[in-house]
Coordinates of C-alpha atoms and ligand atoms in Angstrom, one line a residue:
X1 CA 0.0 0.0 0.0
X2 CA 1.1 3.2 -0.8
X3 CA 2.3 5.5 1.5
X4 CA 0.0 8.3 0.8
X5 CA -3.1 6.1 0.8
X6 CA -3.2 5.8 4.4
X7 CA -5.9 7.9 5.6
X8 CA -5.6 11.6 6.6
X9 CA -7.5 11.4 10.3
X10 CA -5.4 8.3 11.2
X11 CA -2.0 10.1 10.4
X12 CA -3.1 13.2 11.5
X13 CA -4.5 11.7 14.4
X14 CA -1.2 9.8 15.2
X15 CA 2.1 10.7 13.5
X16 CA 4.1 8.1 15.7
X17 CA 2.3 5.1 14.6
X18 CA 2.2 6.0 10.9
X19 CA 6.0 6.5 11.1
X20 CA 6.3 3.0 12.7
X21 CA 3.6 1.9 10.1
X22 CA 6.5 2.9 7.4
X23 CA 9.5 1.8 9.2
X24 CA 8.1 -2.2 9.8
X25 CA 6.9 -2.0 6.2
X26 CA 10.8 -1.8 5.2
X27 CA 11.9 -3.9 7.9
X28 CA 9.6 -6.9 7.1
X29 CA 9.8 -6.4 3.3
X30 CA 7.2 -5.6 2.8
X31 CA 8.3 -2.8 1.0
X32 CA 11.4 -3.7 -0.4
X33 CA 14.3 -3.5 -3.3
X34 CA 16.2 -0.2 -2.6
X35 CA 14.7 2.8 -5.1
X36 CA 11.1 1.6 -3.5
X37 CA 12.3 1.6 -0.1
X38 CA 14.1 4.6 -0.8
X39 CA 10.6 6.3 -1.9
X40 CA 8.8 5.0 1.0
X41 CA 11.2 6.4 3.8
X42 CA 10.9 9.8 1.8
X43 CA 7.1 9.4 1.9
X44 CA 7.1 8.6 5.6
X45 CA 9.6 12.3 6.3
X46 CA 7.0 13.9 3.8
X47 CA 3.9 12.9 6.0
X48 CA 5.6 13.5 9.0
X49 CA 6.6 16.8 8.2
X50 CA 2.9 17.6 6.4
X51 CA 0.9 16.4 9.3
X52 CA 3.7 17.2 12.6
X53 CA 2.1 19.2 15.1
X54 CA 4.9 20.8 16.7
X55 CA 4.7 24.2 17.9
X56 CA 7.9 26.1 15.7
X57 CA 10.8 25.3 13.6
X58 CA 13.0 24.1 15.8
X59 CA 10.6 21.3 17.3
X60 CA 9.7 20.1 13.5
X61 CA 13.8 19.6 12.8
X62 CA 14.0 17.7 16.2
X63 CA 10.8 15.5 14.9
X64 CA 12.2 14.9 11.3
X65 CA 15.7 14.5 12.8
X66 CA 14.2 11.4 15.3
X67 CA 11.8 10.3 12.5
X68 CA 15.1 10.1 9.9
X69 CA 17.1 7.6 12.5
X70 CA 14.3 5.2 12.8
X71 CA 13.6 4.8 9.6
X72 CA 17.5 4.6 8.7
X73 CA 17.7 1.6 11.4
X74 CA 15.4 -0.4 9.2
X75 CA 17.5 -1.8 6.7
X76 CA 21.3 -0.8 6.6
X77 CA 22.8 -1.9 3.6
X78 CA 20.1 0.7 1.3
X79 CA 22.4 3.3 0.8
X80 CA 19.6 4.9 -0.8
X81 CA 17.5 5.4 2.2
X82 CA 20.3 7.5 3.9
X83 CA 20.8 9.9 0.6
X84 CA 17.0 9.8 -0.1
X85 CA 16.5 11.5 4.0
X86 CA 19.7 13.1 3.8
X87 CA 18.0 15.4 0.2
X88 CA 14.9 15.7 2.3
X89 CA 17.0 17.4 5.1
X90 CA 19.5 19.2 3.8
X91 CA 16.9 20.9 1.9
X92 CA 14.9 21.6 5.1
X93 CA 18.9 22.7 6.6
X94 CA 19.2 25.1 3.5
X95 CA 15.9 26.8 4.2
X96 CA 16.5 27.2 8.3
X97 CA 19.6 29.7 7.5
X98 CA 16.9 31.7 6.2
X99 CA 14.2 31.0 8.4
X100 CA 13.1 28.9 11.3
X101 CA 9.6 29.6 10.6
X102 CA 8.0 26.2 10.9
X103 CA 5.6 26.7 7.9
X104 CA 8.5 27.6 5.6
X105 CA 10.6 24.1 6.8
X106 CA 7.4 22.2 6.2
X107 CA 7.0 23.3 2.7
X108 CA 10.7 22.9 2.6
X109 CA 10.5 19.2 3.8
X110 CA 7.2 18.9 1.6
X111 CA 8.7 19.9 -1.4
X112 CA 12.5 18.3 -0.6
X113 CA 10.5 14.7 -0.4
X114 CA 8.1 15.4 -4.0
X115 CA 11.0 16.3 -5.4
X116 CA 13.3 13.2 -4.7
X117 CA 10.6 10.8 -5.1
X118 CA 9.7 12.3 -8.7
X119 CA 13.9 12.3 -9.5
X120 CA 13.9 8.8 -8.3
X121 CA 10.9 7.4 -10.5
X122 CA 12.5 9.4 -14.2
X123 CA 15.8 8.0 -12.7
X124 CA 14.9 4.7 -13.3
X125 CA 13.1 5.4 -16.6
X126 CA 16.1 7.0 -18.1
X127 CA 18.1 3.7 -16.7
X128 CA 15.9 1.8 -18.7
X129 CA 15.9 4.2 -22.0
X130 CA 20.5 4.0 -21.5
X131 CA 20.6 0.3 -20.6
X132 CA 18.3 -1.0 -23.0
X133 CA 21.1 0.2 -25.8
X134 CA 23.0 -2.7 -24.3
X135 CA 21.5 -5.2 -25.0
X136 CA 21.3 -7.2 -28.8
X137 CA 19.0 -8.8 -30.7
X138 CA 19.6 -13.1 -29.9
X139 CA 21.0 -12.2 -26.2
X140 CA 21.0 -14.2 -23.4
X141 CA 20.7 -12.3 -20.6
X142 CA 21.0 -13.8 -16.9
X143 CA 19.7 -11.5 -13.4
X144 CA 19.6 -11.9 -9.6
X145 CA 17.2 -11.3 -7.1
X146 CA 14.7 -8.3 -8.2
X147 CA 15.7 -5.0 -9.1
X148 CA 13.4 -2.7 -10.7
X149 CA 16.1 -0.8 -12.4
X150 CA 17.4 -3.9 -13.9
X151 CA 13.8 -5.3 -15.0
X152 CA 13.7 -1.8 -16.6
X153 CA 16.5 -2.1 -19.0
X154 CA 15.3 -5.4 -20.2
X155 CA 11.4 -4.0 -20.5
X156 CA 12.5 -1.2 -22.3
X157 CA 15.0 -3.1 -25.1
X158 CA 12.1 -5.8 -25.4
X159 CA 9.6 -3.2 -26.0
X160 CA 11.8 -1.3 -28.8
X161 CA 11.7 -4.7 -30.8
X162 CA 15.2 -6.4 -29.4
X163 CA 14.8 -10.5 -28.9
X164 CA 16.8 -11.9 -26.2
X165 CA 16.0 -14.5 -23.3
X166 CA 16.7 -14.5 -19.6
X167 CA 17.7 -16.7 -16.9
X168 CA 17.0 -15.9 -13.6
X169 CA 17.7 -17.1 -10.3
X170 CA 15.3 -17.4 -7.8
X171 CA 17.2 -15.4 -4.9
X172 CA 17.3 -17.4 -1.5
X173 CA 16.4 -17.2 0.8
X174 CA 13.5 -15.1 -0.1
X175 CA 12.8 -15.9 -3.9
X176 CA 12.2 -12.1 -5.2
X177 CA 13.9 -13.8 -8.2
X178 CA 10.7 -15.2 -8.8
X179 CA 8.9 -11.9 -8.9
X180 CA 11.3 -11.1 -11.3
X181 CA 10.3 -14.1 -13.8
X182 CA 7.2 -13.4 -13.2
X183 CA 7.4 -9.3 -14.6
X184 CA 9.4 -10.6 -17.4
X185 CA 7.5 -13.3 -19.0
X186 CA 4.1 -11.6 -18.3
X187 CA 5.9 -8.7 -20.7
X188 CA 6.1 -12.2 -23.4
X189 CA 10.3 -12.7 -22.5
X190 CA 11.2 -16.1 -22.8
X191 CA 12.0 -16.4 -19.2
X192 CA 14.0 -19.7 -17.1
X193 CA 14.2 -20.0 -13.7
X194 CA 17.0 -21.5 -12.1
X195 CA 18.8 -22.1 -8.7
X196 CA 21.2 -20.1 -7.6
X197 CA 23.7 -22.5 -7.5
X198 CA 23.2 -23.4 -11.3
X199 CA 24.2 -20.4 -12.2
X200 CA 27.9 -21.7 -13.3
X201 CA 26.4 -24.3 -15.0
X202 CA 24.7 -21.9 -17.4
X203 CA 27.1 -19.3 -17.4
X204 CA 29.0 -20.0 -20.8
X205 CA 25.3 -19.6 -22.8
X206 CA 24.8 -15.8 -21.1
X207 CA 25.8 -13.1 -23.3
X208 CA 25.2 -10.6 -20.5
X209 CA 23.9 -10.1 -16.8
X210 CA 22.1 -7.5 -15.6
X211 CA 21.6 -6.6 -11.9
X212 CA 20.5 -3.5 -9.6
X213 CA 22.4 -2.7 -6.6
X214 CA 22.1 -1.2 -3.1
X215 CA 24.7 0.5 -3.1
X216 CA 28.0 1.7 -5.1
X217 CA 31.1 2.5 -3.1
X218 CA 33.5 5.3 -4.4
X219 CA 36.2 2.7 -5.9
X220 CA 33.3 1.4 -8.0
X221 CA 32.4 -1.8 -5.9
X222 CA 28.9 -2.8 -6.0
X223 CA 26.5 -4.3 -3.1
X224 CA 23.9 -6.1 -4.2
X225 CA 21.7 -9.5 -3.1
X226 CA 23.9 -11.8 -1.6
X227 CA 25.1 -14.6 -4.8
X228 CA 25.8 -11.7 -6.7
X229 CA 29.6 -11.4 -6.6
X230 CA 29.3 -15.1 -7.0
X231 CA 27.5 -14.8 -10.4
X232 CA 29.9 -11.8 -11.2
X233 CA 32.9 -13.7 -10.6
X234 CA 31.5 -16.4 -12.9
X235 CA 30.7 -14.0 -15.3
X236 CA 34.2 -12.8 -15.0
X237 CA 35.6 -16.0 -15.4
X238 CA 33.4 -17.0 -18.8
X239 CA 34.2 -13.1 -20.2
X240 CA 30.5 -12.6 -20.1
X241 CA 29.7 -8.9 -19.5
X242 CA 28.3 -7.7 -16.3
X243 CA 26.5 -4.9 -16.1
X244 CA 24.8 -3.1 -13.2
X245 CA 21.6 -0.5 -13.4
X246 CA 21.8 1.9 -10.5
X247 CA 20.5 4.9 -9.7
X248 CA 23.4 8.1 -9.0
X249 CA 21.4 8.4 -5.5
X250 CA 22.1 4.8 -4.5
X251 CA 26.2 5.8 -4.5
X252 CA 27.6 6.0 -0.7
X253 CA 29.5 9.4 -0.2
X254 CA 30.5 7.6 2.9
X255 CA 32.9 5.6 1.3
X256 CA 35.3 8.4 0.2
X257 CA 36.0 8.6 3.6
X258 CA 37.0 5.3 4.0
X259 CA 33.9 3.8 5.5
X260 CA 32.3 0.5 4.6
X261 CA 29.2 -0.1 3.6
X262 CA 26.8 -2.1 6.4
X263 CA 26.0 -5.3 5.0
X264 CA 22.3 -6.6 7.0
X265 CA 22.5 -9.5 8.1
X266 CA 18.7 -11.0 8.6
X267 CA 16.7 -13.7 10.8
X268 CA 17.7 -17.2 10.3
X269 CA 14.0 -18.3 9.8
X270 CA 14.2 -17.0 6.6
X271 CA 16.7 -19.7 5.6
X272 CA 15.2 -22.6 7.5
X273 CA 12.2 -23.1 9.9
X274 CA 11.9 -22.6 13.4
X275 CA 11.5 -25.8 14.0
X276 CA 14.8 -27.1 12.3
X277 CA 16.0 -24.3 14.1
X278 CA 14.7 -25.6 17.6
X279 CA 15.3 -29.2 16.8
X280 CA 19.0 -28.7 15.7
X281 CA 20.2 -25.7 18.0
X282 CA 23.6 -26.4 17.9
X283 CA 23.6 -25.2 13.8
X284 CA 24.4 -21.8 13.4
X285 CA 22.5 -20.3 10.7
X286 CA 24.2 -17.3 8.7
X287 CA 21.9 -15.2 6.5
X288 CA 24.1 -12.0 5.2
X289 CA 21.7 -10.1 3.1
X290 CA 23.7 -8.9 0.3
X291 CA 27.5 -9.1 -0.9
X292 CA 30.4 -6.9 -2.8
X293 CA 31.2 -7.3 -6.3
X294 CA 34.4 -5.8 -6.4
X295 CA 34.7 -3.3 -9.2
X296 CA 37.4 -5.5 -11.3
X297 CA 34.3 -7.3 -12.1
X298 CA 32.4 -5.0 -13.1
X299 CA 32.1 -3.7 -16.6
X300 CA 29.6 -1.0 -16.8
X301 CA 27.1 0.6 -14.3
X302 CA 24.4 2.2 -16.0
X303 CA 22.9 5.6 -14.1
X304 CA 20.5 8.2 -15.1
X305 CA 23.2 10.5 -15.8
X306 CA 24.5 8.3 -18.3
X307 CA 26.8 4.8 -18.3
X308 CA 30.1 4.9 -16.6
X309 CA 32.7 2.1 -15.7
X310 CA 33.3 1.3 -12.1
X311 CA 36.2 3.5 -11.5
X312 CA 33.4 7.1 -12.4
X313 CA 32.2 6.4 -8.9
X314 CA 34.2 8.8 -7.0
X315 CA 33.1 11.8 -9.8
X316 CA 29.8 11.0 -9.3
X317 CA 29.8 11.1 -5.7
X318 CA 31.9 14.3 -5.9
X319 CA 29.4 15.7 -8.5
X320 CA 26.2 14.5 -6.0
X321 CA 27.5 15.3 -2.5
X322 CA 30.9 17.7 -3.2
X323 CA 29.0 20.9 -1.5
X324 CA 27.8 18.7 2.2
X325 CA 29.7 18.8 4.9
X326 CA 31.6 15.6 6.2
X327 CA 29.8 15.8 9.4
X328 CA 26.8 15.9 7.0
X329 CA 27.5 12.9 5.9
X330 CA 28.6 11.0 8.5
X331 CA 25.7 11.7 10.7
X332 CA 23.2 9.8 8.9
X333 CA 25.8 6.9 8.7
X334 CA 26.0 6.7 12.0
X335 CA 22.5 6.6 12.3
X336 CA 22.9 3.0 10.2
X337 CA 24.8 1.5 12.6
X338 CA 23.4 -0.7 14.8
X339 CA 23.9 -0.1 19.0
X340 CA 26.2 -3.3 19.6
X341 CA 28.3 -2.1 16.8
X342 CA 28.9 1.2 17.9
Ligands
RUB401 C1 16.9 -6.2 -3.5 C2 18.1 -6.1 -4.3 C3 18.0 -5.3 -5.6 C4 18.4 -3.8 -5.3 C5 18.1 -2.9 -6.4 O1 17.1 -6.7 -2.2 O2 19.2 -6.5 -3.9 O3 18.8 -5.8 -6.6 O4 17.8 -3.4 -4.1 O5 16.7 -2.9 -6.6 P1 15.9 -6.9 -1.2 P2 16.0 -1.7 -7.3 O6 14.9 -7.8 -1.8 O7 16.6 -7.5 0.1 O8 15.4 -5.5 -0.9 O9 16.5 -1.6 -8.7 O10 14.5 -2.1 -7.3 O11 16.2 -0.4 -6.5

């Protein structure tokens, strides 16, 4: 459900829960795949800042300043999330020098979140219009997990006329690989589904794979579903080109200065039962979210802004972020981290 369709009286009524509403809705997955969640979390600062009752300015920063580290707890790895909050409130910082009137930082907030979240949607359609170009009549293409950029570039080069089939893997623990087959071949792609681990096994019939990411680190290293860097490294290894669709706001200005990006690492139930669990407690159970595809394997990562090989990271993010302040930027970070690792 979209964040806007919740009703008026119920987030007027209760700010709190509607922020929690939004914040679960990442957690769980509910919401998920990192331009969507990206979206969401700006929604949930929009409504926040539309319906807060504080009393001036200063109280509305402290509320979108508490509302922006709960959200940001939710998933930790989206990159995304912390650039999509951190456009929302530097906007709402940039307005403040002039005045702390509260009405003028709620239209600043207002307008900071309809603005990203209308970027963020052309984004992705200008990913599809540049990556499509890619890709060749008689292709086989093979993709991970589900990324909406990535589905994108294929809809768009099937649409202009191009032929080509996919693999795609279903994605454990969590199968979005199947949503992804699903999108495809209801489009008419001639679509196979495959496990994960028989990704090598096809490998030397792909032409090309496509992915999203969650993130792009300033040396050009990409983090995306875990089994990624294992199908890139395979891709490597059978000269198969592998490309990446990624929105410019899904780069980590963090990693200039040296920080890494969080990888999540997520419940155990989601890779077996509780009762296997219970039954064999003495098995630890690892469930790393995503992974890093080091930028040697990377050929091309297609943005809005145009295609660029790994190592145009660091001009992009000097491009993006150059004018904020390190403190800036390393707030919101920090906000990322989880308690036990601070
Ligand atoms: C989704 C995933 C996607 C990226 C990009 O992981 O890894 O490839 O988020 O997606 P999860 P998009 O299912 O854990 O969110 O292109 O839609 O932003």
């Amino acid at each position: 459900m979209a964040v806007e369709d919740i009703s008026f009286v119920v987030v007027y009524l209760n700010n709190a829960k509607f922020l929690e509403k939004a914040a679960s809705d990442i957690e769980s997955m509910r919401v998920r795949g990192a331009g969507n969640i990206a979206r969401h979390a700006v929604s949930a600062m929009r409504m926040v800042a539309k319906y807060s009752r504080a009393k001036d300015g200063k109280a509305l920063m402290i509320e979108l300043e508490a509302a922006a580290k709960r959200i940001l707890s939710t998933r930790p790895t989206a990159v995304s999330l912390a650039n999509g909050i951190r456009y929302v409130m530097y906007r709402v910082k940039i307005a403040s020098m002039g005045s702390m009137d509260l009405e003028v930082l709620r239209s600043a907030a207002v307008a900071a979140a309809d603005e990203f979240i209308e970027e963020s949607i052309k984004a992705v359609d200008r990913i599809g219009e540049i990556g499509s170009r890619r890709i060749r009549n008689g292709d086989v293409l093979l993709t991970h997990c589900h990324s909406a950029a990535a589905v994108e570039v294929m809809r768009r080069a099937w649409m202009d006329g191009r032929r080509f089939s996919v693999y795609v893997t279903e994605t454990r623990p969590r199968f979005q690989g199947r949503e992804t087959a699903i999108i495809l071949s209801s489009l008419g792609i001639p679509v196979t589904l495959i496990v994960d681990s028989a990704a090598r096994y096809f490998m030397n019939d792909v032409d090309r794979v496509v992915v999203g990411a969650d993130a792009v680190a300033a040396n050009g290293a990409v983090v995306n579903k875990i089994g990624t860097s294992t199908i890139a490294t395979l891709a490597h290894e059978a000269r198969t080109q592998f490309m990446v669709a990624s929105e410019t706001y899904k780069f980590s200005p963090e990693t200039v200065m040296g920080e890494l990006v969080t990888v999540e690492e997520r419940d155990a139930s989601e890779v077996v039962s509780k009762n296997f669990l219970r039954k064999y407690s003495k098995i630890r159970v690892r469930n790393p979210a995503f992974d890093i595809t080091p930028p040697e394997y990377v050929d091309l990562i297609v943005t809005e802004r145009g295609v660029i090989p790994p190592q145009g990271a660091i001009m992009v993010i000097h491009e993006l972020f150059g004018s904020i302040q390190q403190d800036e930027l390393l707030k919101y970070q920090t906000y990322r981290i989880t308690e036990d690792q601070q």
